[in-house]
Amino acid sequence: GQNIDQPTEMTATEGAIVQINCTYQTSGFNGLFWYQQHAGEAPTFLSYNVLDGLEEKGRFSSFLSRSKGYSYLLLKELQMKDSASYLCAVNQAGTALIFGKGTTLSVSS
Amino acid sequence: KAGVTQTPRYLIKTRGQQVTLSCSPISGHRSVSWYQQTPGQGLQFLFEYFSETQRNKGNFPGRFSGRQFSNSRSEMNVSTLELGDSALYLCASSGTKGRSYEQYFGPGTRLTVT
């Protein structure tokens, strides 16, 4: 079967670092996406990992371990505007993109 | 560079009708994906088109169909609408920029079925 798990909610303070984990069980893995979505808005693409390792893009980094079925999104120097839902999605080769339920991150001052 | 555009932005239909939604991708992008988002089910993948061919398909009934034109613009059609089809329908265009993958979502079409 296919299953994607990520925490439902997380809280952090401005300036801190937060790591949002995502574990998955799918067949025919073909890459993993991370998205940010603010309430009432369309999602924003953050990263796409196909190979193992860490990819850094400014304050955001994404890590993938295919053998462990595990990824994380790392957000550094948190800002209030980072309060949003973060979605992990797995590209299942030849078929579909499977989404997790999302992690709601609340950043406080 | 113009973003992804979707039309219409809002739509109200009654059960049994059909609807066609349109998505214009970013210039140069050849892939268009469609998603349905509801409060209960979250974001779900419908299908992806690349160079006028359906490349991937999610787990939706045959009432949901799509196509892509030679200019990469895509349409999504839902026939025999049901109340449960009320949702935000998002499209995203994707492509490569150098060696990097990029993807951008449109603002969505809010469909209400009464």
XYZ file of N, CA and C in Angstrom:
669
model
N 0.820 -1.188 0.000
C 0.000 0.000 0.000
C 0.859 1.246 0.000
N 0.204 2.367 0.126
C 0.941 3.632 0.151
C 0.529 4.410 1.383
N 1.502 4.995 2.054
C 1.230 5.708 3.280
C 2.269 6.788 3.472
N 1.822 7.976 3.802
C 2.733 9.084 4.078
C 2.362 9.680 5.419
N 3.320 9.770 6.323
C 3.068 10.292 7.658
C 3.906 11.519 7.946
N 3.275 12.522 8.478
C 3.964 13.704 8.961
C 3.196 14.217 10.175
N 3.872 14.916 11.089
C 3.170 15.394 12.284
C 2.064 16.367 11.899
N 1.015 16.371 12.686
C -0.130 17.225 12.394
C 0.173 18.693 12.677
N 0.798 18.936 13.816
C 1.077 20.314 14.214
C 2.463 20.430 14.838
N 3.061 21.608 14.663
C 4.321 21.924 15.321
C 4.301 23.401 15.689
N 4.998 23.740 16.752
C 5.118 25.139 17.135
C 6.589 25.473 17.332
N 6.934 26.706 17.068
C 8.312 27.154 17.228
C 8.307 28.666 17.421
N 9.455 29.204 17.807
C 9.561 30.650 18.008
C 10.420 31.279 16.928
N 10.217 32.546 16.742
C 10.991 33.303 15.746
C 12.476 33.120 15.966
N 13.200 32.969 14.879
C 14.645 32.831 14.954
C 15.128 31.410 15.166
N 14.229 30.530 15.545
C 14.599 29.135 15.836
C 14.723 28.331 14.543
N 15.106 27.057 14.724
C 15.187 26.098 13.624
C 14.138 25.015 13.881
N 13.426 24.613 12.858
C 12.445 23.544 13.023
C 12.630 22.503 11.914
N 12.444 21.248 12.287
C 12.566 20.149 11.333
C 11.229 19.425 11.250
N 10.675 19.347 10.057
C 9.405 18.660 9.835
C 9.715 17.347 9.133
N 9.366 16.249 9.791
C 9.677 14.929 9.246
C 8.541 14.367 8.411
N 8.915 13.514 7.493
C 7.943 12.836 6.630
C 8.451 11.419 6.376
N 7.642 10.429 6.718
C 8.000 9.048 6.407
C 6.986 8.509 5.412
N 7.457 7.641 4.545
C 6.569 7.155 3.497
C 6.802 5.685 3.210
N 5.735 5.060 2.726
C 5.801 3.682 2.238
C 5.041 3.660 0.926
N 5.771 3.600 -0.159
C 5.136 3.540 -1.475
C 5.929 2.584 -2.357
N 5.343 2.222 -3.476
C 6.062 1.396 -4.443
C 6.479 2.272 -5.612
N 7.612 1.959 -6.224
C 8.037 2.715 -7.389
C 8.312 4.179 -7.106
N 9.064 4.458 -6.076
C 9.377 5.833 -5.678
C 10.083 6.577 -6.806
N 9.612 7.813 -7.045
C 10.195 8.601 -8.126
C 10.430 10.044 -7.706
N 10.604 10.274 -6.417
C 10.902 11.626 -5.961
C 9.946 12.083 -4.885
N 10.368 13.076 -4.114
C 9.555 13.585 -3.006
C 9.522 15.104 -3.056
N 8.333 15.648 -2.906
C 8.120 17.091 -2.950
C 7.804 17.629 -1.559
N 8.170 18.876 -1.333
C 7.696 19.646 -0.182
C 7.034 20.917 -0.701
N 5.883 21.233 -0.081
C 5.134 22.432 -0.434
C 4.812 23.211 0.829
N 4.659 24.513 0.657
C 4.178 25.393 1.729
C 2.822 25.933 1.292
N 1.876 25.951 2.207
C 0.570 26.508 1.861
C 0.053 27.375 3.006
N -0.136 28.654 2.711
C -0.765 29.548 3.669
C -2.270 29.427 3.520
N -2.959 29.660 4.608
C -4.416 29.516 4.629
C -5.052 30.367 3.529
N -5.926 29.734 2.758
C -6.642 30.457 1.719
C -5.848 30.718 0.456
N -4.632 30.184 0.401
C -3.812 30.410 -0.791
C -3.448 29.083 -1.444
N -2.980 29.152 -2.691
C -2.501 27.953 -3.381
C -1.160 27.531 -2.788
N -0.803 26.259 -2.922
C 0.508 25.806 -2.427
C 1.647 26.450 -3.195
N 2.778 26.517 -2.524
C 4.013 26.989 -3.156
C 5.012 25.848 -3.129
N 5.595 25.552 -4.269
C 6.606 24.500 -4.364
C 7.866 24.940 -3.618
N 8.388 24.048 -2.755
C 9.615 24.346 -2.014
C 10.799 23.537 -2.542
N 10.596 22.218 -2.705
C 11.739 21.391 -3.092
C 11.273 20.086 -3.712
N 12.198 19.478 -4.460
C 11.955 18.177 -5.090
C 13.230 17.378 -4.946
N 13.179 16.291 -4.157
C 14.340 15.435 -3.953
C 14.126 14.104 -4.660
N 15.106 13.734 -5.460
C 15.055 12.434 -6.131
C 16.168 11.526 -5.598
N 17.313 12.136 -5.333
C 18.460 11.373 -4.829
C 18.646 11.617 -3.339
N 19.308 10.678 -2.666
C 19.585 10.815 -1.242
C 20.457 12.036 -0.977
N 20.228 12.639 0.164
C 21.095 13.739 0.566
C 20.315 14.988 0.890
N 21.076 16.027 1.164
C 20.512 17.299 1.590
C 20.595 18.320 0.462
N 19.490 19.013 0.239
C 19.487 20.099 -0.739
C 19.105 21.376 -0.015
N 19.960 22.389 -0.152
C 19.726 23.631 0.563
C 19.308 24.724 -0.403
N 18.313 25.493 0.048
C 17.804 26.586 -0.772
C 17.455 27.720 0.167
N 18.439 28.579 0.414
C 18.206 29.690 1.329
C 17.978 29.196 2.746
N 16.893 29.644 3.384
C 16.595 29.241 4.762
C 16.000 27.839 4.834
N 15.601 27.300 3.682
C 14.957 25.987 3.659
C 15.910 24.937 3.105
N 15.901 23.757 3.745
C 16.681 22.619 3.251
C 15.783 21.397 3.283
N 16.022 20.479 2.363
C 15.252 19.234 2.375
C 16.209 18.065 2.254
N 15.916 17.024 3.022
C 16.768 15.835 3.082
C 15.956 14.624 2.685
N 16.614 13.690 2.007
C 15.944 12.445 1.606
C 16.836 11.250 1.875
N 16.239 10.186 2.435
C 16.883 8.884 2.542
C 15.914 7.868 1.961
N 16.195 7.414 0.758
C 15.286 6.475 0.091
C 15.259 5.119 0.791
N 16.393 4.680 1.303
C 16.436 3.366 1.947
C 15.600 3.344 3.225
N 15.482 4.498 3.872
C 14.704 4.575 5.114
C 13.292 5.088 4.886
N 12.968 5.479 3.670
C 11.638 6.020 3.405
C 11.391 7.255 4.251
N 12.354 8.164 4.248
C 12.324 9.276 5.202
C 12.823 10.552 4.540
N 12.153 11.642 4.879
C 12.574 12.955 4.421
C 12.311 13.958 5.534
N 13.019 15.040 5.508
C 12.672 16.151 6.399
C 12.879 17.471 5.697
N 12.111 18.439 6.152
C 12.234 19.824 5.702
C 12.767 20.616 6.896
N 13.849 21.323 6.686
C 14.476 22.095 7.749
C 14.299 23.580 7.469
N 13.734 24.281 8.408
C 13.520 25.714 8.250
C 14.388 26.435 9.289
N 15.255 27.303 8.821
C 16.159 28.034 9.719
C 15.699 29.477 9.871
N 16.173 30.109 10.948
C 15.885 31.539 11.188
C 14.403 31.821 10.966
N 13.587 31.084 11.688
C 12.145 31.169 11.483
C 11.619 32.593 11.587
N 10.667 32.870 10.708
C 9.989 34.152 10.704
C 8.497 33.913 10.869
N 7.789 34.949 11.312
C 6.342 34.807 11.518
C 5.652 34.357 10.234
N 6.133 34.833 9.103
C 5.503 34.497 7.826
C 5.673 33.027 7.446
N 6.509 32.298 8.190
C 6.671 30.865 7.926
C 5.528 30.047 8.524
N 4.654 30.692 9.295
C 3.474 30.000 9.819
C 2.603 29.593 8.640
N 2.445 28.299 8.467
C 1.741 27.779 7.295
C 1.609 26.269 7.445
N 0.965 25.654 6.469
C 0.909 24.200 6.398
C 2.007 23.724 5.454
N 2.713 22.672 5.839
C 3.792 22.129 5.015
C 3.404 20.718 4.598
N 3.383 20.504 3.291
C 2.911 19.242 2.726
C 4.063 18.463 2.117
N 4.098 17.192 2.450
C 5.061 16.264 1.875
C 4.291 15.428 0.849
N 4.864 15.204 -0.319
C 4.186 14.417 -1.342
C 5.190 13.533 -2.058
N 4.809 12.290 -2.270
C 5.692 11.329 -2.930
C 5.219 11.073 -4.354
N 6.149 11.141 -5.278
C 5.865 10.851 -6.675
C 6.020 9.344 -6.878
N 4.899 8.678 -7.083
C 4.918 7.232 -7.268
C 5.034 6.960 -8.760
N 6.137 6.376 -9.148
C 6.485 6.240 -10.561
C 5.336 5.694 -11.397
N 5.039 6.418 -12.469
C 4.050 5.951 -13.433
C 2.610 6.130 -13.025
N 2.381 6.523 -11.812
C 0.989 6.652 -11.392
C 0.679 8.034 -10.856
N 0.883 8.235 -9.608
C 0.322 9.440 -9.015
C 1.252 10.101 -8.020
N 0.858 11.294 -7.639
C 1.515 12.031 -6.580
C 0.654 11.848 -5.335
N 1.244 11.263 -4.281
C 0.499 10.989 -3.062
C 0.894 12.012 -2.002
N -0.102 12.690 -1.427
C 0.160 13.738 -0.448
C -0.033 13.255 0.976
N 0.785 13.784 1.874
C 0.529 13.634 3.292
C -0.568 14.609 3.693
N -1.009 14.511 4.941
C -2.090 15.364 5.423
C -1.620 16.779 5.736
N -0.300 16.970 5.808
C 0.236 18.301 6.069
C 0.561 18.534 7.530
N 1.539 19.368 7.760
C 1.947 19.771 9.107
C 1.693 21.261 9.254
N 0.873 21.630 10.225
C 0.608 23.049 10.470
C 1.660 23.580 11.424
N 2.448 24.521 10.938
C 3.512 25.123 11.744
C 3.067 26.494 12.236
N 3.160 26.691 13.525
C 2.831 27.995 14.111
C 4.099 28.596 14.686
N 4.450 29.787 14.212
C 5.643 30.482 14.682
C 5.192 31.650 15.549
N 5.714 31.701 16.768
C 5.330 32.783 17.676
C 6.545 33.656 17.988
N 6.255 34.854 18.427
C 7.340 35.814 18.713
C 7.848 35.658 20.139
N 7.731 37.595 -16.127
C 7.237 36.295 -16.582
C 5.854 36.081 -15.987
N 4.843 35.825 -16.833
C 3.482 35.646 -16.346
C 3.394 34.341 -15.568
N 2.513 34.341 -14.537
C 2.339 33.140 -13.738
C 1.334 32.204 -14.363
N 0.998 31.162 -13.599
C 0.003 30.195 -14.040
C -1.378 30.834 -13.884
N -2.176 30.776 -14.908
C -3.511 31.339 -14.820
C -4.550 30.241 -14.925
N -5.639 30.408 -14.154
C -6.738 29.457 -14.181
C -8.031 30.229 -14.364
N -8.890 29.690 -15.202
C -10.197 30.290 -15.395
C -11.268 29.211 -15.415
N -12.470 29.501 -14.899
C -12.774 30.697 -14.124
C -12.223 30.587 -12.707
N -12.276 31.622 -11.936
C -11.809 31.557 -10.557
C -12.879 30.970 -9.628
N -14.130 31.254 -9.951
C -15.235 30.742 -9.148
C -16.330 30.227 -10.079
N -16.997 29.175 -9.619
C -18.016 28.544 -10.456
C -19.050 27.881 -9.556
N -20.305 28.084 -9.894
C -21.389 27.399 -9.186
C -22.179 26.588 -10.200
N -22.318 25.295 -9.934
C -23.035 24.395 -10.839
C -24.013 23.573 -10.021
N -24.956 22.938 -10.714
C -25.889 22.049 -10.030
C -25.547 20.594 -10.339
N -26.008 19.723 -9.485
C -25.760 18.288 -9.663
C -26.185 17.831 -11.050
N -25.385 16.973 -11.645
C -25.709 16.427 -12.956
C -25.114 17.211 -14.117
N -24.754 18.477 -13.861
C -24.148 19.268 -14.936
C -22.694 18.855 -15.132
N -22.099 19.427 -16.144
C -20.683 19.205 -16.363
C -19.956 20.549 -16.331
N -18.635 20.482 -16.135
C -17.871 21.714 -16.035
C -16.507 21.520 -16.696
N -16.009 22.587 -17.278
C -14.675 22.569 -17.879
C -13.853 23.690 -17.267
N -12.703 23.345 -16.755
C -11.788 24.319 -16.160
C -10.554 24.432 -17.042
N -9.971 25.624 -17.055
C -8.833 25.860 -17.935
C -7.604 26.302 -17.146
N -6.446 25.918 -17.654
C -5.179 26.264 -17.001
C -4.150 26.621 -18.070
N -3.554 27.786 -17.929
C -2.478 28.188 -18.839
C -1.168 28.183 -18.064
N -0.221 27.345 -18.467
C 1.030 27.227 -17.695
C 1.982 28.374 -17.994
N 3.040 28.382 -17.241
C 4.113 29.347 -17.464
C 4.781 29.026 -18.800
N 5.118 30.069 -19.521
C 5.748 29.885 -20.826
C 7.002 29.017 -20.695
N 7.084 27.997 -21.547
C 8.247 27.106 -21.516
C 8.011 25.829 -20.741
N 7.004 25.818 -19.878
C 6.687 24.600 -19.132
C 5.809 23.695 -19.983
N 6.159 22.412 -20.026
C 5.391 21.472 -20.841
C 4.514 20.541 -20.006
N 4.694 20.576 -18.693
C 3.911 19.691 -17.828
C 2.867 20.490 -17.069
N 1.653 19.972 -17.058
C 0.570 20.560 -16.270
C -0.053 19.458 -15.430
N -0.174 19.700 -14.138
C -0.813 18.748 -13.224
C -2.049 19.383 -12.625
N -3.027 18.548 -12.311
C -4.269 19.007 -11.703
C -4.451 18.355 -10.346
N -4.996 19.131 -9.387
C -5.207 18.666 -8.028
C -6.584 19.112 -7.544
N -7.130 18.311 -6.640
C -8.370 18.686 -5.966
C -8.052 18.884 -4.487
N -8.543 19.964 -3.922
C -8.314 20.187 -2.499
C -9.630 20.420 -1.780
N -9.888 19.613 -0.765
C -11.074 19.750 0.077
C -10.633 19.713 1.530
N -11.426 20.291 2.425
C -11.047 20.273 3.853
C -10.914 18.852 4.397
N -11.759 17.962 3.922
C -11.750 16.608 4.476
C -10.655 15.713 3.931
N -10.391 15.803 2.653
C -9.430 14.904 1.994
C -8.076 15.538 1.751
N -7.968 16.832 1.967
C -6.692 17.488 1.716
C -6.435 17.636 0.229
N -5.165 17.669 -0.116
C -4.765 17.858 -1.512
C -4.610 16.489 -2.173
N -5.304 16.290 -3.283
C -5.236 15.013 -3.990
C -4.902 15.243 -5.453
N -4.044 14.391 -5.961
C -3.577 14.491 -7.342
C -4.613 13.900 -8.289
N -4.924 14.636 -9.342
C -5.873 14.150 -10.352
C -5.146 13.522 -11.533
N -4.385 14.320 -12.258
C -3.607 13.809 -13.382
C -2.547 14.810 -13.804
N -1.619 14.299 -14.589
C -0.550 15.130 -15.133
C -0.482 14.950 -16.636
N -0.328 16.048 -17.349
C -0.154 16.006 -18.796
C 1.205 16.569 -19.158
N 1.818 15.929 -20.126
C 3.121 16.374 -20.631
C 3.111 16.218 -22.135
N 3.370 17.294 -22.836
C 3.373 17.263 -24.308
C 2.127 16.580 -24.861
N 0.987 16.995 -24.370
C -0.335 16.570 -24.846
C -0.702 15.138 -24.478
N 0.110 14.474 -23.656
C -0.161 13.090 -23.270
C -0.335 12.998 -21.759
N -1.315 12.209 -21.337
C -1.476 11.997 -19.902
C -0.358 11.093 -19.421
N 0.439 11.607 -18.475
C 1.625 10.871 -18.026
C 1.365 10.139 -16.711
N 0.558 10.730 -15.861
C 0.240 10.122 -14.569
C -1.218 10.367 -14.261
N -1.816 9.475 -13.478
C -3.230 9.619 -13.162
C -3.460 9.201 -11.715
N -4.243 9.996 -11.006
C -4.598 9.666 -9.643
C -5.802 8.756 -9.592
N -6.304 8.551 -8.397
C -7.383 7.598 -8.187
C -8.740 8.303 -8.164
N -9.151 8.827 -9.291
C -10.434 9.496 -9.411
C -11.278 8.767 -10.469
N -12.614 8.861 -10.332
C -13.470 8.169 -11.308
C -13.346 8.770 -12.706
N -13.846 8.030 -13.677
C -13.745 8.435 -15.066
C -14.497 9.717 -15.403
N -15.338 10.199 -14.468
C -16.041 11.471 -14.702
C -15.050 12.632 -14.786
N -13.878 12.413 -14.250
C -12.823 13.433 -14.276
C -11.896 13.136 -15.449
N -11.775 14.066 -16.347
C -10.908 13.868 -17.501
C -10.185 15.166 -17.809
N -9.187 15.046 -18.641
C -8.444 16.246 -18.991
C -7.819 16.111 -20.358
N -7.230 17.193 -20.795
C -6.468 17.149 -22.030
C -5.491 18.315 -22.035
N -4.533 18.215 -22.921
C -3.551 19.291 -23.057
C -3.395 19.603 -24.537
N -3.292 20.873 -24.820
C -3.187 21.319 -26.202
C -1.727 21.533 -26.586
N -1.502 21.768 -27.865
C -0.127 21.895 -28.363
C 0.603 23.094 -27.759
N -0.151 24.081 -27.275
C 0.502 25.237 -26.636
C 0.672 25.036 -25.137
N 0.468 23.802 -24.674
C 0.605 23.378 -23.270
C -0.569 23.774 -22.383
N -1.470 24.582 -22.886
C -2.662 24.891 -22.098
C -3.430 23.598 -21.843
N -4.049 23.515 -20.672
C -4.743 22.283 -20.319
C -6.157 22.588 -19.866
N -7.037 21.653 -20.100
C -8.408 21.728 -19.605
C -8.712 20.493 -18.793
N -9.570 20.692 -17.804
C -10.050 19.582 -17.000
C -11.572 19.591 -17.076
N -12.160 18.439 -17.260
C -13.602 18.327 -17.372
C -14.146 17.386 -16.296
N -15.226 17.784 -15.686
C -15.912 16.892 -14.747
C -17.351 16.764 -15.239
N -17.773 15.550 -15.516
C -19.128 15.336 -15.997
C -20.009 14.835 -14.856
N -21.299 14.958 -15.040
C -22.282 14.480 -14.068
C -21.858 14.861 -12.648
N -21.805 16.147 -12.406
C -21.315 16.658 -11.134
C -22.096 16.115 -9.942
N -21.350 15.861 -8.864
C -21.930 15.425 -7.595
C -21.589 16.468 -6.536
N -22.371 16.459 -5.453
C -22.142 17.435 -4.386
C -20.699 17.344 -3.864
N -20.171 16.138 -3.814
C -18.829 15.909 -3.296
C -17.725 16.442 -4.175
N -18.085 16.911 -5.363
C -17.069 17.489 -6.257
C -16.776 18.938 -5.903
N -17.532 19.491 -4.983
C -17.261 20.861 -4.530
C -15.873 20.902 -3.906
N -15.029 21.741 -4.452
C -13.633 21.757 -4.022
C -12.903 22.901 -4.692
N -11.664 23.080 -4.258
C -10.748 23.981 -4.945
C -9.935 23.134 -5.913
N -9.967 23.473 -7.187
C -9.209 22.738 -8.193
C -7.994 23.573 -8.591
N -6.846 22.992 -8.370
C -5.578 23.678 -8.619
C -4.854 23.036 -9.783
N -4.208 23.855 -10.569
C -3.310 23.299 -11.565
C -1.913 23.839 -11.291
N -0.935 23.088 -11.695
C 0.451 23.494 -11.518
C 1.206 23.215 -12.800
N 2.061 24.134 -13.175
C 2.909 23.879 -14.333
C 4.328 23.635 -13.831
N 5.027 22.770 -14.490
C 6.376 22.437 -14.047
C 7.305 22.246 -15.234
N 8.584 22.425 -14.950
C 9.606 22.263 -15.963
C 10.959 22.367 -15.316
N 11.958 22.393 -16.140
C 13.313 22.514 -15.607
C 13.896 23.864 -15.995
N 14.675 24.391 -15.066
C 15.393 25.645 -15.310
C 16.857 25.340 -15.052
N 17.613 25.172 -16.118
C 18.975 24.676 -15.948
C 18.902 23.238 -15.488
N 19.485 22.953 -14.329
C 19.435 21.600 -13.791
C 18.419 21.494 -12.654
N 17.692 22.570 -12.420
C 16.744 22.573 -11.309
C 15.330 22.357 -11.798
N 14.566 21.680 -10.966
C 13.142 21.470 -11.250
C 12.378 22.623 -10.632
N 11.372 23.136 -11.322
C 10.543 24.185 -10.759
C 9.080 23.888 -11.042
N 8.257 24.339 -10.142
C 6.818 24.103 -10.264
C 6.088 25.291 -9.669
N 5.045 25.713 -10.336
C 4.255 26.833 -9.851
C 2.776 26.493 -9.954
N 2.040 26.854 -8.892
C 0.605 26.627 -8.870
C -0.147 27.867 -9.344
N -1.278 27.627 -9.953
C -2.200 28.699 -10.255
C -3.026 29.025 -9.019
N -3.867 30.051 -9.080
C -4.660 30.465 -7.920
C -5.821 29.529 -7.609
N -6.170 28.668 -8.552
C -7.245 27.708 -8.321
C -8.596 28.174 -8.838
N -9.462 27.200 -9.042
C -10.868 27.447 -9.375
C -11.700 26.866 -8.244
N -12.498 27.709 -7.625
C -13.377 27.245 -6.537
C -14.703 26.818 -7.152
N -14.956 25.502 -7.127
C -16.188 24.946 -7.690
C -17.150 24.603 -6.564
N -18.366 25.099 -6.679
C -19.427 24.761 -5.726
C -20.530 24.057 -6.494
N -20.897 22.866 -6.029
C -21.966 22.098 -6.656
C -23.161 22.084 -5.706
N -24.299 22.532 -6.206
C -25.491 22.607 -5.347
C -26.558 21.623 -5.806
